[in-house]
Amino acid sequence: MLADYLQGLQLFLDPAVLLLIAAAVPVGLLLGVLPGMSGLTALALLLPFVFGMDPMAGLAFLLAAHAVVYTGGALTTILLGIPGAPPNAATLADGYAMSRTGQTGRALGAAFASSGLGGCVGVVALAGLLPFLQPIVLTIGSPETFFLALMGIVYIAVLGQGNLTKGLIAGGLGIFLAMIGEQRITAVPRFWLGFDYLLDGIKIVPLVLGLFAIPEILDLARGRTLAHQANAERPRWAEIRQGMVDVLRHKLLFLRSSVIGVVVGIIPGIGGDTAPFLAYASAKQTSARPERFGSGIVEGVIAPESSNNAKEGGALVTTLGLGIPGSAGMSVLIGGFLILGLEPGPDFLAEHMDIAVGLAIVLAVANLLAVIVMLLLSQFLVRIVEVPGTILAPVLLSLVVLGAYGYQNDPMDVVFVFVFAVLGCVMRALDYSRPALLLGFVLAPLLETYLHISLRAYGLDFLFRPGALFIAALIVAGLLWPLIRQRRNGGAQR
Amino acid sequence: MFRLPAVLLGALVALSGFMSDAAAETAAEFYKGKVVKLVVGYGAGGGYDTYARLLAPHLEAQLGATVIVENRPGGGGNLALNRLMTAKADGLTLMLINGRASTVSQLVGTEGVRFDLTRLTVLGRVTSEPRVIVFSAASPYRSLADAQATAEVIKWGAAGRTDSLASVAAMASTALDLNSEIIMGYKGSKEAGLAAIRGEVDALVLSESSAAKYAKGGMVIPIAVFGRERSEILPDLPTVFEVASFGDNAAWWVDYTEQLTKIGRIFVSTPDVPEDRTGFLRQAVQAVLEDPQIVSDMAAQRRPIRAETAEVVEQYISGSLAALDEVTLARVRSVVLEEYFPD
């Protein structure tokens, strides 16, 4: 066992591997900073480069680029109010609000620190869980996946920015949008209007770009300058450091959010995009001051950003141990394994534990390296906000169009960015929660699919599986928590 | 007096030789320096994408053209195939398709299908993998006889109705007269495999390589190859014919499924590609797929090649589609779409 760890370290310390990590991290960060480019894009773009590489080097290269995308994405989200990648949308509410109230440095510091440390929690989970992989994965079946999705749906109301009805309407709209296209189980096409593009359903990248990016760009084009609100000063180190200290101050929140990320990452069905929303909602639900979420508080940045990076460690657990991808990005990574002549799965762990350990180290180092790079760069990058909006807007618009097109080389995706932009503008003007819509959109297919599978496979007994009961208890506890706290506080005052 | 016709004949022979040379040259010349699009109907990183990207440089060398792999995911590969039907028939657009899934989609008339495989220009088969029936180690079944004897419903895992997981499970259940139910909704053979490991489903139809992989961990038990020929990867595993007896009707389902399986992963181009270019493309594809170096390289990357010529693949396709009379077609549709899905 110890020998494996030492060999893993040795593999990692190969100069070629180190060099490739150093090359991959900036690429991943850049793709994160650019709206519309996600971790998936990073892997797909880099995959052709690994042909002929040494296995460890090739995998380190792919993994390092993929792992740091959301760290880069936080920058765009906080500075411009445009999610760098879909999961960053959860950071938007508080991160952007902080930036507009002159706390840019603090928000960035908190985002980078929680991203980097969250990534490390993911690595610790990965290293710790690999030996116990089988029992864990065997406990989490379709019923448990269904209940986790249910937990997410329950949180939609929490994301509703104070207005319960509006939150539910937005979530409902998201659920409706998710229903468009071929139903995953029966392949019956719904609401497709005889239009090929819709047969495949609404895709998340055009949806996020349209909902979040275009409304901000329109504001900029109308002459608003970001620096105007963000009290033009460049964030000083002290401010950034304060943000980083904030993460340590909110230790419990940070840990809980990271664990949510790891758990969501491990479950193959859920898909990582859900993690930051769950973490954000659970932070708000259990907070002593839930009403302040969305107004620009640092907890609203720490929760989603730590879970964002932690989930990659979780996803790698199932990917390495069973050969079953925990997220869309991981399935591309498995493609990379095969190209390099390796096949992840139980055999892989038995034969190549050293590579698994090496990859865990790569994940940790890439995460920390990304934080350092972003901290150094943020001093310069924040000057973006001083650029007049009328100049920034067309540049960003081009990037958004490029990102939407580059997603799947489909021009219709670009058209739909603008369709959703209309929706985004209306929702923003009328104060409906766009994250709630996104959460409904991401979770609806999971609920539908896993309820179907659970009922078919177990009948109504699925409700009484221990894992399912446990998660159901968590949901009830989450809902009752504010009441309990209120009563306790009331008691204390008396 | 006899010399003149001889000279004429000689000239004619030379001319015809020259002409055929010229024709071959035009196809080769046509491709020189051109850009050939190799479309994959799935996302980057999947099996089809990897095959395409690994083979593209070799095709480049054979064609003398630049080959660009383009991912156009959507509708399980069907959307890209629809587009191929109407693309320009200049032989510059190729596609690597899932032969079985496309054939089944066309066969049962899946909504949104607007392609006709019999009209496409088939260029050659890259590979095809026999299907293996596996049972979950957590299920009570250890043999086909167990499964045939039980009064319980046997649960099979699948993604969608017309994919390999579901369509082979349906046909196997018909051939073996099993009391089956197919549970759909898993994201693919990997997630369905996980469900079998957990015991959420009892049985699964996997490719021989996936079956071998899961079997090694002892997580699923391979039962039989669903076809007449044994698997190369699992040589000790019997075929269904060795462990069960079939009437003619039942055997037809096995043979029909095996024929669908043999279509495999194929290179195709648009309908109506000019004949000389079709010939040139087929030659190029064959040269790549029969190159021993390439075959062994691909095997090392766990992407085996089992090439088959375009002519044979065309027979498999027409045998699976056009050769069915209306009664049989209706029966196939009912088996694939309805009988094992209690809704």
Coordinates of N, CA and C in Angstrom, one line a residue, chain A residues 389-465:
Chain A
G389 N -18.1 49.9 -20.7 CA -19.1 48.9 -21.1 C -19.3 48.8 -22.6
T390 N -19.3 49.9 -23.3 CA -19.5 49.9 -24.7 C -18.4 49.2 -25.5
I391 N -17.3 49.2 -24.9 CA -16.2 48.4 -25.6 C -16.2 47.0 -25.2
L392 N -16.5 46.7 -23.9 CA -16.5 45.4 -23.4 C -17.6 44.5 -24.0
A393 N -18.8 45.2 -24.2 CA -20.0 44.4 -24.6 C -19.8 43.6 -25.9
P394 N -19.3 44.3 -27.0 CA -19.1 43.5 -28.3 C -18.1 42.4 -28.1
V395 N -17.0 42.6 -27.3 CA -16.0 41.6 -27.1 C -16.7 40.4 -26.4
L396 N -17.4 40.6 -25.4 CA -18.1 39.6 -24.6 C -19.1 38.8 -25.5
L397 N -19.8 39.6 -26.3 CA -20.8 39.0 -27.1 C -20.2 38.0 -28.1
S398 N -19.1 38.4 -28.7 CA -18.4 37.5 -29.6 C -18.0 36.3 -28.9
L399 N -17.5 36.4 -27.6 CA -17.0 35.2 -26.9 C -18.2 34.3 -26.6
V400 N -19.3 34.9 -26.3 CA -20.5 34.1 -26.0 C -21.0 33.4 -27.2
V401 N -21.0 34.0 -28.3 CA -21.4 33.4 -29.6 C -20.4 32.3 -29.9
L402 N -19.1 32.5 -29.8 CA -18.1 31.5 -30.0 C -18.3 30.3 -29.1
G403 N -18.5 30.6 -27.8 CA -18.7 29.5 -26.8 C -19.9 28.7 -27.1
A404 N -21.0 29.3 -27.5 CA -22.2 28.6 -27.8 C -22.0 27.7 -29.1
Y405 N -21.3 28.3 -30.1 CA -21.1 27.5 -31.3 C -20.1 26.4 -31.0
G406 N -19.0 26.7 -30.3 CA -18.0 25.7 -30.1 C -18.5 24.5 -29.2
Y407 N -19.6 24.7 -28.5 CA -20.1 23.7 -27.6 C -20.4 22.4 -28.4
Q408 N -21.1 22.5 -29.5 CA -21.3 21.2 -30.3 C -21.3 21.5 -31.8
N409 N -20.7 22.6 -32.2 CA -20.6 23.0 -33.6 C -21.9 23.1 -34.2
D410 N -22.9 23.6 -33.5 CA -24.3 23.7 -34.0 C -24.7 25.2 -34.0
P411 N -24.9 25.8 -35.2 CA -25.3 27.2 -35.2 C -26.6 27.4 -34.5
M412 N -27.5 26.4 -34.4 CA -28.8 26.6 -33.8 C -28.6 26.9 -32.3
D413 N -27.5 26.4 -31.7 CA -27.3 26.7 -30.3 C -27.1 28.2 -30.1
V414 N -26.5 28.8 -31.1 CA -26.3 30.3 -31.0 C -27.6 31.0 -31.0
V415 N -28.5 30.5 -31.9 CA -29.8 31.1 -32.1 C -30.6 31.0 -30.7
F416 N -30.4 29.8 -30.1 CA -31.2 29.6 -28.9 C -30.6 30.4 -27.7
V417 N -29.3 30.8 -27.8 CA -28.8 31.7 -26.8 C -29.7 33.0 -26.7
F418 N -30.0 33.5 -27.9 CA -30.8 34.7 -28.0 C -32.2 34.5 -27.6
V419 N -32.8 33.3 -27.9 CA -34.1 33.0 -27.5 C -34.2 33.1 -25.9
F420 N -33.2 32.4 -25.3 CA -33.2 32.4 -23.8 C -32.8 33.7 -23.3
A421 N -32.1 34.5 -24.0 CA -31.8 35.9 -23.6 C -33.0 36.7 -23.3
V422 N -34.0 36.5 -24.2 CA -35.3 37.2 -23.9 C -35.9 36.8 -22.6
L423 N -35.9 35.5 -22.4 CA -36.4 34.9 -21.1 C -35.6 35.5 -20.0
G424 N -34.3 35.5 -20.1 CA -33.4 36.0 -19.0 C -33.7 37.5 -18.7
C425 N -33.9 38.3 -19.7 CA -34.2 39.7 -19.5 C -35.5 39.9 -18.8
V426 N -36.5 39.1 -19.2 CA -37.8 39.3 -18.6 C -37.8 38.8 -17.1
M427 N -37.1 37.7 -16.9 CA -37.0 37.2 -15.5 C -36.3 38.1 -14.6
R428 N -35.2 38.7 -15.2 CA -34.5 39.6 -14.3 C -35.3 40.9 -14.0
A429 N -36.0 41.4 -15.0 CA -36.8 42.6 -14.8 C -37.9 42.4 -13.8
L430 N -38.5 41.2 -13.8 CA -39.6 40.9 -12.9 C -39.1 40.2 -11.6
D431 N -37.8 40.1 -11.5 CA -37.2 39.5 -10.3 C -37.6 38.1 -10.0
Y432 N -37.6 37.2 -11.1 CA -37.7 35.8 -10.9 C -36.3 35.2 -10.8
S433 N -36.2 34.2 -10.0 CA -34.8 33.6 -9.7 C -34.4 32.7 -10.9
R434 N -33.3 33.1 -11.6 CA -32.8 32.3 -12.7 C -32.1 31.1 -12.2
P435 N -31.4 31.1 -11.1 CA -30.8 29.8 -10.6 C -31.9 28.8 -10.3
A436 N -33.0 29.2 -9.8 CA -34.1 28.3 -9.5 C -34.5 27.6 -10.8
L437 N -34.6 28.4 -11.9 CA -35.0 27.8 -13.2 C -34.0 26.7 -13.6
L438 N -32.7 27.1 -13.4 CA -31.6 26.2 -13.8 C -31.6 24.9 -13.0
L439 N -31.9 25.0 -11.7 CA -31.9 23.8 -10.9 C -33.1 22.9 -11.3
G440 N -34.3 23.5 -11.5 CA -35.4 22.7 -12.0 C -35.0 22.0 -13.3
F441 N -34.4 22.7 -14.2 CA -34.0 22.2 -15.5 C -33.0 21.0 -15.4
V442 N -32.1 21.1 -14.5 CA -31.1 20.1 -14.3 C -31.7 18.8 -13.6
L443 N -32.6 19.1 -12.7 CA -33.0 17.9 -11.9 C -34.2 17.2 -12.4
A444 N -35.1 17.9 -13.3 CA -36.3 17.3 -13.7 C -36.1 15.9 -14.4
P445 N -35.1 15.8 -15.4 CA -34.9 14.5 -16.0 C -34.5 13.4 -15.0
L446 N -33.7 13.8 -14.0 CA -33.2 12.8 -13.0 C -34.4 12.3 -12.2
L447 N -35.3 13.2 -11.8 CA -36.5 12.8 -11.0 C -37.3 11.8 -11.8
E448 N -37.6 12.2 -13.1 CA -38.4 11.4 -13.9 C -37.8 10.0 -14.2
T449 N -36.5 10.0 -14.6 CA -35.8 8.7 -14.9 C -35.7 7.8 -13.7
Y450 N -35.2 8.3 -12.6 CA -34.9 7.4 -11.5 C -36.1 7.0 -10.7
L451 N -37.2 7.8 -10.8 CA -38.5 7.4 -10.2 C -39.0 6.2 -11.1
H452 N -38.9 6.3 -12.4 CA -39.3 5.2 -13.3 C -38.5 3.9 -13.0
I453 N -37.2 4.1 -13.0 CA -36.4 2.9 -12.7 C -36.6 2.3 -11.4
S454 N -36.7 3.2 -10.3 CA -37.0 2.7 -9.0 C -38.3 1.9 -8.9
L455 N -39.3 2.4 -9.5 CA -40.6 1.8 -9.4 C -40.6 0.4 -10.2
R456 N -39.9 0.5 -11.3 CA -39.9 -0.8 -12.1 C -39.0 -1.8 -11.4
A457 N -38.0 -1.4 -10.8 CA -37.0 -2.4 -10.3 C -37.4 -2.9 -8.9
Y458 N -38.0 -2.0 -8.1 CA -38.3 -2.4 -6.7 C -39.8 -2.3 -6.3
G459 N -40.6 -1.7 -7.2 CA -42.0 -1.5 -6.8 C -41.9 -0.4 -5.7
L460 N -43.0 -0.3 -4.9 CA -43.0 0.7 -3.9 C -42.0 0.5 -2.8
D461 N -41.4 -0.7 -2.7 CA -40.4 -1.0 -1.7 C -39.2 0.0 -1.8
F462 N -39.1 0.6 -2.9 CA -37.9 1.5 -3.1 C -37.9 2.6 -2.0
L463 N -39.1 2.9 -1.5 CA -39.2 4.0 -0.5 C -38.5 3.6 0.8
F464 N -38.4 2.3 1.0 CA -37.9 1.8 2.3 C -36.5 1.3 2.3
R465 N -35.8 1.5 1.3 CA -34.4 1.2 1.3 C -33.7 2.1 2.3

